[in-house]
Short mmCIF file of C-alpha atoms in Angstrom, two decimals:
data_model
loop_
_atom_site.label_atom_id
_atom_site.label_comp_id
_atom_site.label_asym_id
_atom_site.label_seq_id
_atom_site.Cartn_x
_atom_site.Cartn_y
_atom_site.Cartn_z
CA UNK A 6 4.04 43.20 -38.35
CA UNK A 7 5.65 46.73 -39.17
CA UNK A 8 3.27 49.26 -39.96
CA UNK A 9 3.46 50.32 -43.52
CA UNK A 10 3.73 53.87 -44.90
CA UNK A 11 1.13 54.66 -47.18
CA UNK A 12 2.02 56.76 -50.37
CA UNK A 13 -0.79 57.38 -52.75
CA UNK A 14 -0.25 58.61 -56.17
CA UNK A 15 -3.62 59.42 -57.77
CA UNK A 16 -3.29 60.11 -61.60
CA UNK A 17 -6.42 60.26 -63.76
CA UNK A 18 -6.88 58.38 -66.84
CA UNK A 19 -9.80 58.06 -69.38
CA UNK A 20 -11.90 55.16 -68.49
CA UNK A 21 -11.34 51.95 -70.71
CA UNK A 22 -13.10 48.80 -69.88
CA UNK A 23 -10.37 46.57 -71.27
CA UNK A 24 -8.11 47.78 -68.64
CA UNK A 25 -10.18 45.37 -66.01
CA UNK A 26 -10.51 42.74 -68.87
CA UNK A 27 -14.37 43.50 -68.82
CA UNK A 28 -16.84 45.93 -68.83
CA UNK A 29 -17.21 47.26 -65.18
CA UNK A 30 -19.46 50.01 -65.97
CA UNK A 31 -19.91 52.13 -62.64
CA UNK A 32 -19.18 49.29 -60.35
CA UNK A 33 -16.92 49.88 -57.40
CA UNK A 34 -13.48 48.07 -57.95
CA UNK A 35 -10.00 48.20 -56.07
CA UNK A 36 -7.87 46.23 -58.34
CA UNK A 37 -4.02 45.28 -57.69
CA UNK A 38 -1.81 45.48 -60.68
CA UNK A 39 -1.33 42.21 -62.79
CA UNK A 40 1.83 41.39 -61.16
CA UNK A 41 0.38 40.53 -57.89
CA UNK A 42 -1.24 37.49 -56.75
CA UNK A 43 -1.74 34.82 -54.19
CA UNK A 44 1.15 32.87 -53.56
CA UNK A 45 3.69 35.83 -54.54
CA UNK A 46 6.54 36.98 -52.63
CA UNK A 47 7.40 40.70 -51.61
CA UNK A 48 10.80 41.93 -50.88
CA UNK A 49 11.49 41.51 -47.22
CA UNK A 50 13.66 43.75 -44.79
CA UNK A 51 16.10 45.74 -45.41
CA UNK A 52 14.23 47.11 -48.42
CA UNK A 53 10.52 48.36 -48.51
CA UNK A 54 8.04 46.45 -50.66
CA UNK A 55 5.40 48.33 -52.65
CA UNK A 56 1.55 47.38 -53.61
CA UNK A 57 -0.01 49.20 -56.49
CA UNK A 58 -3.21 49.30 -58.68
CA UNK A 59 -6.44 51.06 -60.07
CA UNK A 60 -9.19 52.45 -58.66
CA UNK A 61 -12.27 53.52 -61.38
CA UNK A 62 -13.21 56.38 -58.83
CA UNK A 63 -11.58 58.25 -56.03
CA UNK A 64 -10.48 55.69 -53.49
CA UNK A 65 -11.03 57.99 -50.63
CA UNK A 66 -9.81 56.45 -47.22
CA UNK A 67 -7.74 53.31 -47.50
CA UNK A 68 -6.76 50.91 -45.04
CA UNK A 69 -4.23 47.95 -45.10
CA UNK A 70 -4.95 44.58 -43.17
CA UNK A 71 -2.34 41.93 -42.48
CA UNK A 72 -3.80 38.33 -41.42
CA UNK A 73 -6.76 40.48 -40.16
CA UNK A 74 -5.17 42.99 -38.07
CA UNK A 75 -5.51 46.80 -39.19
CA UNK A 76 -1.94 48.20 -39.64
CA UNK A 77 -2.54 51.39 -41.72
CA UNK A 78 -5.06 53.81 -42.76
CA UNK A 79 -4.82 56.76 -45.11
CA UNK A 80 -7.30 59.77 -46.13
CA UNK A 81 -6.74 60.83 -49.86
CA UNK A 82 -7.85 64.07 -51.18
CA UNK A 83 -7.88 64.30 -55.15
CA UNK A 84 -8.78 67.06 -57.45
CA UNK A 85 -11.99 66.84 -59.50
CA UNK A 86 -10.97 64.80 -62.85
CA UNK A 87 -14.10 64.72 -64.78
CA UNK A 88 -16.66 61.62 -65.25
CA UNK A 89 -15.47 58.09 -65.31
CA UNK A 90 -11.90 58.51 -64.28
CA UNK A 91 -9.78 55.91 -63.39
CA UNK A 92 -7.05 56.12 -60.77
CA UNK A 93 -3.42 54.69 -59.67
CA UNK A 94 -2.49 54.13 -56.21
CA UNK A 95 0.41 53.10 -54.59
CA UNK A 96 1.50 51.71 -50.95
CA UNK A 97 4.81 51.82 -49.78
CA UNK A 98 5.41 49.39 -46.89
CA UNK A 99 8.07 49.85 -44.09
CA UNK A 100 10.70 47.19 -44.13
CA UNK A 101 8.90 43.52 -43.20
CA UNK A 102 10.84 41.27 -41.10
CA UNK A 103 8.19 38.35 -40.83
CA UNK A 104 8.46 36.06 -43.82
CA UNK A 105 4.80 34.64 -43.58
CA UNK A 106 2.72 33.44 -45.21
CA UNK A 107 0.32 36.25 -44.78
CA UNK A 108 -3.00 37.61 -46.17
CA UNK A 109 -3.03 41.26 -46.92
CA UNK A 110 -6.29 43.01 -47.44
CA UNK A 111 -6.57 46.59 -49.06
CA UNK A 112 -9.79 48.16 -48.37
CA UNK A 113 -10.77 51.42 -49.92
CA UNK A 114 -13.62 53.88 -48.40
CA UNK A 115 -15.44 54.24 -51.82
CA UNK A 116 -14.18 51.56 -54.33
CA UNK A 117 -14.29 48.23 -52.46
CA UNK A 118 -11.24 46.11 -51.59
CA UNK A 119 -8.32 44.01 -53.14
CA UNK A 120 -7.07 40.73 -51.33
CA UNK A 121 -4.04 38.35 -51.96
CA UNK A 122 -3.16 35.22 -49.90
CA UNK A 123 -0.24 33.04 -49.05
CA UNK A 124 2.24 36.02 -49.43
CA UNK A 125 5.77 35.58 -48.41
CA UNK A 126 8.29 38.25 -47.68
CA UNK A 127 11.60 37.16 -49.14
CA UNK A 128 14.07 37.90 -51.92
CA UNK A 129 12.85 38.66 -55.15
CA UNK A 130 14.90 38.35 -58.50
CA UNK A 131 14.22 39.36 -62.08
CA UNK A 132 15.42 36.91 -64.85
CA UNK A 133 15.69 38.67 -68.50
CA UNK A 134 17.27 38.11 -71.73
CA UNK A 135 16.70 36.09 -74.69
CA UNK A 136 16.59 32.36 -75.17
CA UNK A 137 18.97 30.89 -72.98
CA UNK A 138 17.26 32.57 -70.25
CA UNK A 139 14.16 31.72 -71.64
CA UNK A 140 15.11 27.78 -71.86
CA UNK A 141 12.86 25.71 -69.79
CA UNK A 142 13.81 23.26 -66.90
CA UNK A 143 12.40 20.60 -69.29
CA UNK A 144 15.07 21.05 -71.93
CA UNK A 145 18.36 21.20 -69.78
CA UNK A 146 20.70 18.49 -68.61
CA UNK A 147 18.86 16.14 -65.84
CA UNK A 148 15.80 18.29 -66.07
CA UNK A 149 13.45 15.65 -65.72
CA UNK A 150 15.09 14.39 -62.33
CA UNK A 151 15.61 17.99 -61.13
CA UNK A 152 11.78 18.60 -61.67
CA UNK A 153 10.78 15.40 -60.03
CA UNK A 154 12.25 17.16 -56.70
CA UNK A 155 11.17 20.60 -57.05
CA UNK A 156 8.68 20.59 -54.31
CA UNK A 157 9.68 23.81 -52.55
CA UNK A 158 7.02 25.52 -50.80
CA UNK A 159 9.32 28.50 -49.84
CA UNK A 160 10.09 29.34 -53.75
CA UNK A 161 7.24 31.18 -55.63
CA UNK A 162 7.69 31.53 -59.69
CA UNK A 163 6.04 33.89 -62.12
CA UNK A 164 6.61 34.00 -65.94
CA UNK A 165 6.00 36.90 -68.37
CA UNK A 166 4.78 36.39 -71.70
CA UNK A 167 7.49 36.48 -74.08
CA UNK A 168 5.87 37.83 -77.03
CA UNK A 169 3.14 40.35 -76.12
CA UNK A 170 1.13 42.28 -78.28
CA UNK A 171 3.11 45.08 -80.53
CA UNK A 172 1.54 48.17 -79.14
CA UNK A 173 2.62 50.02 -75.74
CA UNK A 174 -0.05 49.92 -72.91
CA UNK A 175 -1.37 53.14 -71.65
CA UNK A 176 -1.28 52.05 -68.35
CA UNK A 177 2.08 50.28 -68.51
CA UNK A 178 2.52 50.10 -64.71
CA UNK A 179 -0.43 48.06 -64.39
CA UNK A 180 -0.89 45.67 -67.10
CA UNK A 181 1.28 42.77 -68.49
CA UNK A 182 0.52 39.60 -70.30
CA UNK A 183 1.57 36.28 -68.31
CA UNK A 184 2.07 32.96 -69.17
CA UNK A 185 1.31 31.90 -65.75
CA UNK A 186 0.64 33.71 -62.55
CA UNK A 187 2.26 33.46 -59.02
CA UNK A 188 2.75 29.83 -58.24
CA UNK A 189 4.19 27.42 -55.40
CA UNK A 190 7.35 25.95 -56.78
CA UNK A 191 6.50 22.05 -57.73
CA UNK A 192 7.10 19.55 -60.30
CA UNK A 193 3.46 20.59 -61.72
CA UNK A 194 4.47 23.94 -61.66
CA UNK A 195 7.93 24.21 -63.05
CA UNK A 196 7.36 21.41 -65.80
CA UNK A 197 5.65 23.40 -68.58
CA UNK A 198 5.77 23.10 -72.21
CA UNK A 199 9.12 22.98 -73.98
CA UNK A 200 10.55 26.23 -75.55
CA UNK A 201 11.36 24.48 -78.90
CA UNK A 202 8.02 22.58 -79.03
CA UNK A 203 5.93 26.05 -78.98
CA UNK A 204 8.27 28.02 -81.36
CA UNK A 205 9.69 29.70 -77.84
CA UNK A 206 6.43 31.31 -77.22
CA UNK A 207 4.30 29.39 -74.47
CA UNK A 208 6.83 27.86 -72.15
CA UNK A 209 8.24 27.78 -68.62
CA UNK A 210 10.01 27.88 -66.08
CA UNK A 211 13.52 29.29 -66.85
CA UNK A 212 16.28 26.83 -66.16
CA UNK A 213 18.85 29.50 -65.05
CA UNK A 214 16.30 31.34 -62.99
CA UNK A 215 15.06 28.34 -61.31
CA UNK A 216 18.61 26.90 -60.43
CA UNK A 217 19.82 30.39 -59.13
CA UNK A 218 16.78 30.78 -56.71
CA UNK A 219 17.15 27.40 -55.26
CA UNK A 220 20.91 27.98 -54.27
CA UNK A 221 19.81 31.35 -53.06
CA UNK A 222 16.97 29.66 -51.03
CA UNK A 223 19.51 26.90 -49.73
CA UNK A 224 21.97 29.53 -48.62
CA UNK A 225 19.93 32.30 -47.08
CA UNK A 226 17.06 30.09 -45.82
CA UNK A 227 14.65 32.79 -46.99
CA UNK A 228 11.49 32.61 -49.24
CA UNK A 229 12.62 33.47 -53.12
CA UNK A 230 10.30 35.14 -55.62
CA UNK A 231 11.69 34.39 -59.11
CA UNK A 232 10.21 36.49 -61.92
CA UNK A 233 11.43 35.19 -65.55
CA UNK A 234 10.77 37.90 -68.20
CA UNK A 235 12.94 36.38 -71.46
CA UNK A 236 12.05 36.52 -74.94
CA UNK A 237 14.13 34.24 -77.53
CA UNK A 238 15.87 35.80 -80.37
CA UNK A 239 15.54 39.28 -79.00
CA UNK A 240 18.36 41.92 -79.24
CA UNK A 241 19.39 44.42 -76.33
CA UNK A 242 17.41 47.19 -78.04
CA UNK A 243 13.96 45.89 -77.42
CA UNK A 244 14.76 45.76 -73.89
CA UNK A 245 15.81 49.73 -73.42
CA UNK A 246 14.08 52.60 -72.59
CA UNK A 247 13.63 55.57 -75.11
CA UNK A 248 16.46 57.53 -73.38
CA UNK A 249 18.87 54.52 -73.21
CA UNK A 250 18.24 53.98 -77.20
CA UNK A 251 18.95 57.48 -77.92
CA UNK A 252 22.16 57.60 -75.81
CA UNK A 253 23.74 55.20 -78.12
CA UNK A 254 22.16 56.55 -81.15
CA UNK A 255 19.50 54.00 -81.63
CA UNK A 256 15.97 55.03 -82.63
CA UNK A 257 12.75 53.13 -82.67
CA UNK A 258 12.99 50.34 -85.65
CA UNK A 259 9.98 48.83 -86.56
CA UNK A 260 11.02 45.59 -88.38
CA UNK A 261 12.47 42.06 -87.95
CA UNK A 262 15.66 42.26 -86.29
CA UNK A 263 18.39 40.77 -88.73
CA UNK A 264 19.74 38.11 -86.17
CA UNK A 265 16.69 37.48 -84.61
CA UNK A 266 16.09 33.59 -84.87
CA UNK A 267 12.41 34.11 -84.44
CA UNK A 268 11.33 36.76 -86.90
CA UNK A 269 7.91 34.84 -87.06
CA UNK A 270 6.41 33.33 -84.01
CA UNK A 271 2.50 33.05 -84.72
CA UNK A 272 1.35 36.26 -82.95
CA UNK A 273 3.00 38.79 -85.17
CA UNK A 274 6.33 40.26 -84.93
CA UNK A 275 7.78 42.13 -81.91
CA UNK A 276 8.03 45.32 -83.81
CA UNK A 277 10.20 48.37 -82.71
CA UNK A 278 13.17 48.82 -80.32
CA UNK A 279 11.93 49.53 -76.67
CA UNK A 280 8.97 47.31 -77.31
CA UNK A 281 9.83 44.65 -74.41
CA UNK A 282 10.83 47.30 -72.10
CA UNK A 283 7.29 48.90 -72.50
CA UNK A 284 5.21 45.93 -72.39
CA UNK A 285 7.28 43.11 -70.24
CA UNK A 286 9.68 45.12 -67.90
CA UNK A 287 7.85 48.72 -67.21
CA UNK A 288 5.28 46.87 -65.20
CA UNK A 289 7.48 45.43 -62.70
CA UNK A 290 9.54 48.67 -62.08
CA UNK A 291 7.64 49.10 -59.27
CA UNK A 292 8.44 46.13 -57.32
CA UNK A 293 11.11 45.96 -54.98
CA UNK A 294 13.63 43.76 -56.07
CA UNK A 295 17.05 42.38 -54.59
CA UNK A 296 18.79 41.77 -57.89
CA UNK A 297 18.64 41.47 -62.05
CA UNK A 298 19.99 38.70 -63.62
CA UNK A 299 20.64 38.75 -67.26
CA UNK A 300 21.53 36.17 -69.97
CA UNK A 301 21.57 37.84 -73.67
CA UNK A 302 23.64 38.64 -76.50
CA UNK A 303 23.55 36.56 -79.19
CA UNK A 304 21.16 38.80 -81.34
CA UNK A 305 23.46 41.34 -81.11
CA UNK A 306 26.73 39.56 -82.26
CA UNK A 307 26.25 41.31 -85.74
CA UNK A 308 27.41 44.42 -83.88
CA UNK A 309 29.69 44.07 -80.93
CA UNK A 310 30.92 47.79 -81.10
CA UNK A 311 27.30 48.94 -80.47
CA UNK A 312 26.73 46.35 -77.70
CA UNK A 313 29.41 48.03 -75.71
CA UNK A 314 27.54 51.09 -75.26
CA UNK A 315 24.00 49.37 -75.38
CA UNK A 316 24.77 46.93 -72.64
CA UNK A 317 25.88 49.54 -69.84
CA UNK A 318 23.28 51.81 -70.99
CA UNK A 319 20.36 49.35 -70.60
CA UNK A 320 21.98 48.30 -66.91
CA UNK A 321 21.73 52.17 -66.16
CA UNK A 322 18.06 52.28 -67.79
CA UNK A 323 16.71 49.69 -65.53
CA UNK A 324 17.89 51.06 -62.60
CA UNK A 325 16.68 54.31 -63.05
CA UNK A 326 13.29 53.10 -64.11
CA UNK A 327 13.23 51.46 -60.57
CA UNK A 328 14.56 54.47 -58.83
CA UNK A 329 17.38 52.42 -57.36
CA UNK A 330 21.00 52.78 -59.10
CA UNK A 331 22.46 50.30 -56.79
CA UNK A 332 20.38 47.16 -57.35
CA UNK A 333 22.91 44.38 -58.32
CA UNK A 334 22.94 43.09 -61.58
CA UNK A 335 24.47 39.81 -62.71
CA UNK A 336 24.78 38.39 -66.32
CA UNK A 337 26.33 35.37 -67.92
CA UNK A 338 29.38 35.59 -70.16
CA UNK A 339 28.15 33.80 -73.39
CA UNK A 340 29.20 30.30 -74.03
CA UNK A 341 31.04 28.86 -77.01
CA UNK A 342 29.07 27.80 -80.39
CA UNK A 343 30.31 26.48 -83.53
CA UNK A 344 27.28 27.58 -85.64
CA UNK A 345 27.15 31.34 -85.21
CA UNK A 346 29.34 32.58 -88.00
CA UNK A 347 32.42 33.07 -85.39
CA UNK A 348 30.68 36.18 -84.01
CA UNK A 349 30.34 34.86 -80.31
CA UNK A 350 33.90 35.98 -79.35
CA UNK A 351 33.67 39.60 -80.29
CA UNK A 352 30.10 40.00 -78.34
CA UNK A 353 31.72 38.10 -75.55
CA UNK A 354 34.25 40.93 -75.41
CA UNK A 355 31.58 43.60 -75.80
CA UNK A 356 29.58 41.92 -72.85
CA UNK A 357 32.43 42.94 -70.53
CA UNK A 358 31.70 46.84 -70.77
CA UNK A 359 28.87 45.81 -68.38
CA UNK A 360 31.43 45.15 -65.77
CA UNK A 361 32.57 48.68 -66.06
CA UNK A 362 29.18 49.67 -64.35
CA UNK A 363 29.17 49.57 -60.35
CA UNK A 364 27.93 46.69 -58.82
CA UNK A 365 27.65 44.41 -61.95
CA UNK A 366 28.96 40.81 -61.75
CA UNK A 367 29.49 38.29 -64.37
CA UNK A 368 30.01 34.67 -64.42
CA UNK A 369 31.69 32.37 -67.57
CA UNK A 370 29.88 29.84 -69.73
CA UNK A 371 32.46 29.49 -72.23
CA UNK A 372 33.42 26.15 -70.78
CA UNK A 373 29.95 24.73 -70.96
CA UNK A 374 29.86 25.03 -74.78
CA UNK A 375 27.13 21.91 -76.09
CA UNK A 376 27.36 20.96 -79.78
CA UNK A 377 25.31 17.93 -78.96
CA UNK A 378 22.60 20.10 -77.60
CA UNK A 379 19.09 18.92 -79.10
CA UNK A 380 18.14 22.76 -79.19
CA UNK A 381 20.89 23.81 -81.13
CA UNK A 382 24.65 24.41 -79.72
CA UNK A 383 23.64 28.11 -79.46
CA UNK A 384 21.55 26.38 -76.35
CA UNK A 385 23.65 24.67 -74.11
CA UNK A 386 21.85 22.30 -71.72
CA UNK A 387 24.08 22.78 -68.66
CA UNK A 388 22.17 25.49 -67.37
CA UNK A 389 22.30 24.04 -63.84
CA UNK A 390 26.17 24.84 -63.59
CA UNK A 391 25.36 28.74 -64.82
CA UNK A 392 22.56 28.93 -62.43
CA UNK A 393 24.76 28.09 -59.59
CA UNK A 394 27.65 29.99 -60.59
CA UNK A 395 25.59 33.35 -60.80
CA UNK A 396 24.29 32.51 -57.37
CA UNK A 397 28.00 31.72 -56.08
CA UNK A 398 28.89 35.12 -57.59
CA UNK A 399 25.50 36.78 -55.88
CA UNK A 400 26.83 35.66 -52.58
CA UNK A 401 29.76 37.74 -52.65
CA UNK A 402 28.10 40.73 -54.88
CA UNK A 403 24.52 40.74 -53.48
CA UNK A 404 25.05 39.55 -50.11
CA UNK A 405 28.59 40.39 -49.21
CA UNK A 406 29.29 37.10 -47.92
CA UNK A 407 32.18 35.78 -49.76
CA UNK A 408 35.52 36.75 -51.64
CA UNK A 409 34.88 34.97 -55.34
CA UNK A 410 36.00 36.54 -58.45
CA UNK A 411 35.48 35.44 -61.95
CA UNK A 412 38.79 34.14 -63.79
CA UNK A 413 40.19 36.60 -66.27
CA UNK A 414 41.42 35.29 -69.47
CA UNK A 415 45.22 36.04 -69.74
CA UNK A 416 46.53 34.04 -73.07
CA UNK A 417 45.43 31.59 -75.50
CA UNK A 418 48.04 29.22 -77.23
CA UNK A 419 46.36 27.37 -80.12
CA UNK A 420 48.73 24.28 -81.43
CA UNK A 421 47.58 21.78 -84.34
CA UNK A 422 45.99 19.30 -82.32
CA UNK A 423 45.16 21.15 -79.00
CA UNK A 424 44.67 24.62 -77.12
CA UNK A 425 45.59 26.14 -73.82
CA UNK A 426 44.21 28.96 -72.04
CA UNK A 427 45.85 30.82 -69.05
CA UNK A 428 43.58 32.12 -66.31
CA UNK A 429 44.01 34.21 -63.63
CA UNK A 430 42.34 34.83 -60.12
CA UNK A 431 42.87 35.64 -56.66
CA UNK A 432 44.05 32.89 -54.51
CA UNK A 433 41.00 32.31 -52.49
CA UNK A 434 38.89 31.95 -55.58
CA UNK A 435 41.21 29.55 -56.94
CA UNK A 436 40.45 27.32 -53.88
CA UNK A 437 36.59 27.41 -54.30
CA UNK A 438 36.93 26.76 -57.91
CA UNK A 439 39.42 24.05 -57.46
CA UNK A 440 37.52 20.62 -58.11
CA UNK A 441 34.93 21.78 -60.34
CA UNK A 442 34.72 20.50 -63.88
CA UNK A 443 35.96 23.55 -65.95
CA UNK A 444 35.04 21.84 -69.37
CA UNK A 445 31.74 20.67 -70.48
CA UNK A 446 31.01 17.03 -69.44
CA UNK A 447 31.04 15.34 -72.69
CA UNK A 448 33.09 12.81 -74.30
CA UNK A 449 35.13 15.36 -76.36
CA UNK A 450 36.74 17.28 -73.61
CA UNK A 451 39.39 16.27 -70.93
CA UNK A 452 39.23 17.33 -67.24
CA UNK A 453 40.71 20.82 -66.31
CA UNK A 454 44.14 20.89 -65.41
CA UNK A 455 44.98 23.63 -62.49
CA UNK A 456 47.37 24.44 -60.19
CA UNK A 457 45.79 24.07 -56.52
CA UNK A 458 45.29 27.29 -54.61
CA UNK A 459 47.24 29.27 -57.05
CA UNK A 460 46.84 32.68 -58.53
CA UNK A 461 47.29 31.29 -62.22
CA UNK A 462 45.83 27.81 -63.61
CA UNK A 463 45.51 26.53 -67.26
CA UNK A 464 42.88 25.09 -69.11
CA UNK A 465 43.81 22.57 -71.70
CA UNK A 466 41.39 20.92 -74.10
CA UNK A 467 42.49 18.04 -76.85
CA UNK A 468 40.77 18.56 -80.30
CA UNK A 469 38.78 15.65 -81.40
#
């Protein structure tokens, strides 16, 4: 095991018992942040994972033990901060190549210890967005069959609460509301309540995130940690920092979003732009990640011009918050929908502003429209295809292991009874896509017509 480097950031805050969930009084306590727990995955080499948390007094000397072996010790000095102070601490590890499972103990000279067990080191991904990212495995095509086979010990999942309290927290790096803590992937852990049965409040696990993680695990053989942080009906402004909002002339707005499909959800409204960044995303910003995945845009369809600024700015926001401007960012180009007032074509065009940011990639889903979806056509059930497309794109853009480009639309011809679109892509990519159904697998669509190993191919669809 590689010896960690300990970087201690000690900041004093007025003590509040609610930070610990109970009145600790003057008891010693060394506590890990809420995002950590048994069965978690930390990012493996070549990146450096971090651990952090709280102490309700000066921690003094701190030691780290991995599987019982002391691997580091650190003696800290802090200034006098007054009575009943709370301190934040951070530990940055050197790159770890051993994938575990491991037990990690962090011991403080004055404030006790914290311990996590069954920890793996592998690839960690954060999946964000609105309802199409939140949409659970039990809502998608073949979800029951898929869940029954989801006994995958090396994949771990965590779901943040989609509708946290509407006030920003003082210690936002430490506390986050979770629907469930870290869990080993299994039929029981993945099969939570349906989103549409709970008002999109209490449901898991994200189907897109699951299918993506499963494919990455199969391709790399590495442990995978999946964090779902999505909230139905939310506009992108809710997920941005204050600086990002100002860059696009957006201020804090404390009201319901006009296009939100969940203006009331039992826990009160999410009030204010930046709210979900503060209460859902910020607690994860010290966690080392391999990549972001994003599936959102429907709730901004009324103002695509603004989205052209907001989306690339949000990507930059998140990277700045993580202190890593090179974290890959993949997103889903929205699918077709017959009921959203004809607004989706414009927002799909606005989404492409994101690819102007370096190290950003996208995958198409227009061909996966689902007018028969029991959750409404805005929620296509074909999430397996989307998750797998993201993973295949990541194989190139995250792992640099393939040459695969997303098809680019060149021309559309619309006739009285049919429509035809002309797309282009590099020859090698066309070979990879050949044989995949381009159109949604329903009884109203025909199979795709493509020219094998050609730079151009056509997709034809007969109107019902």
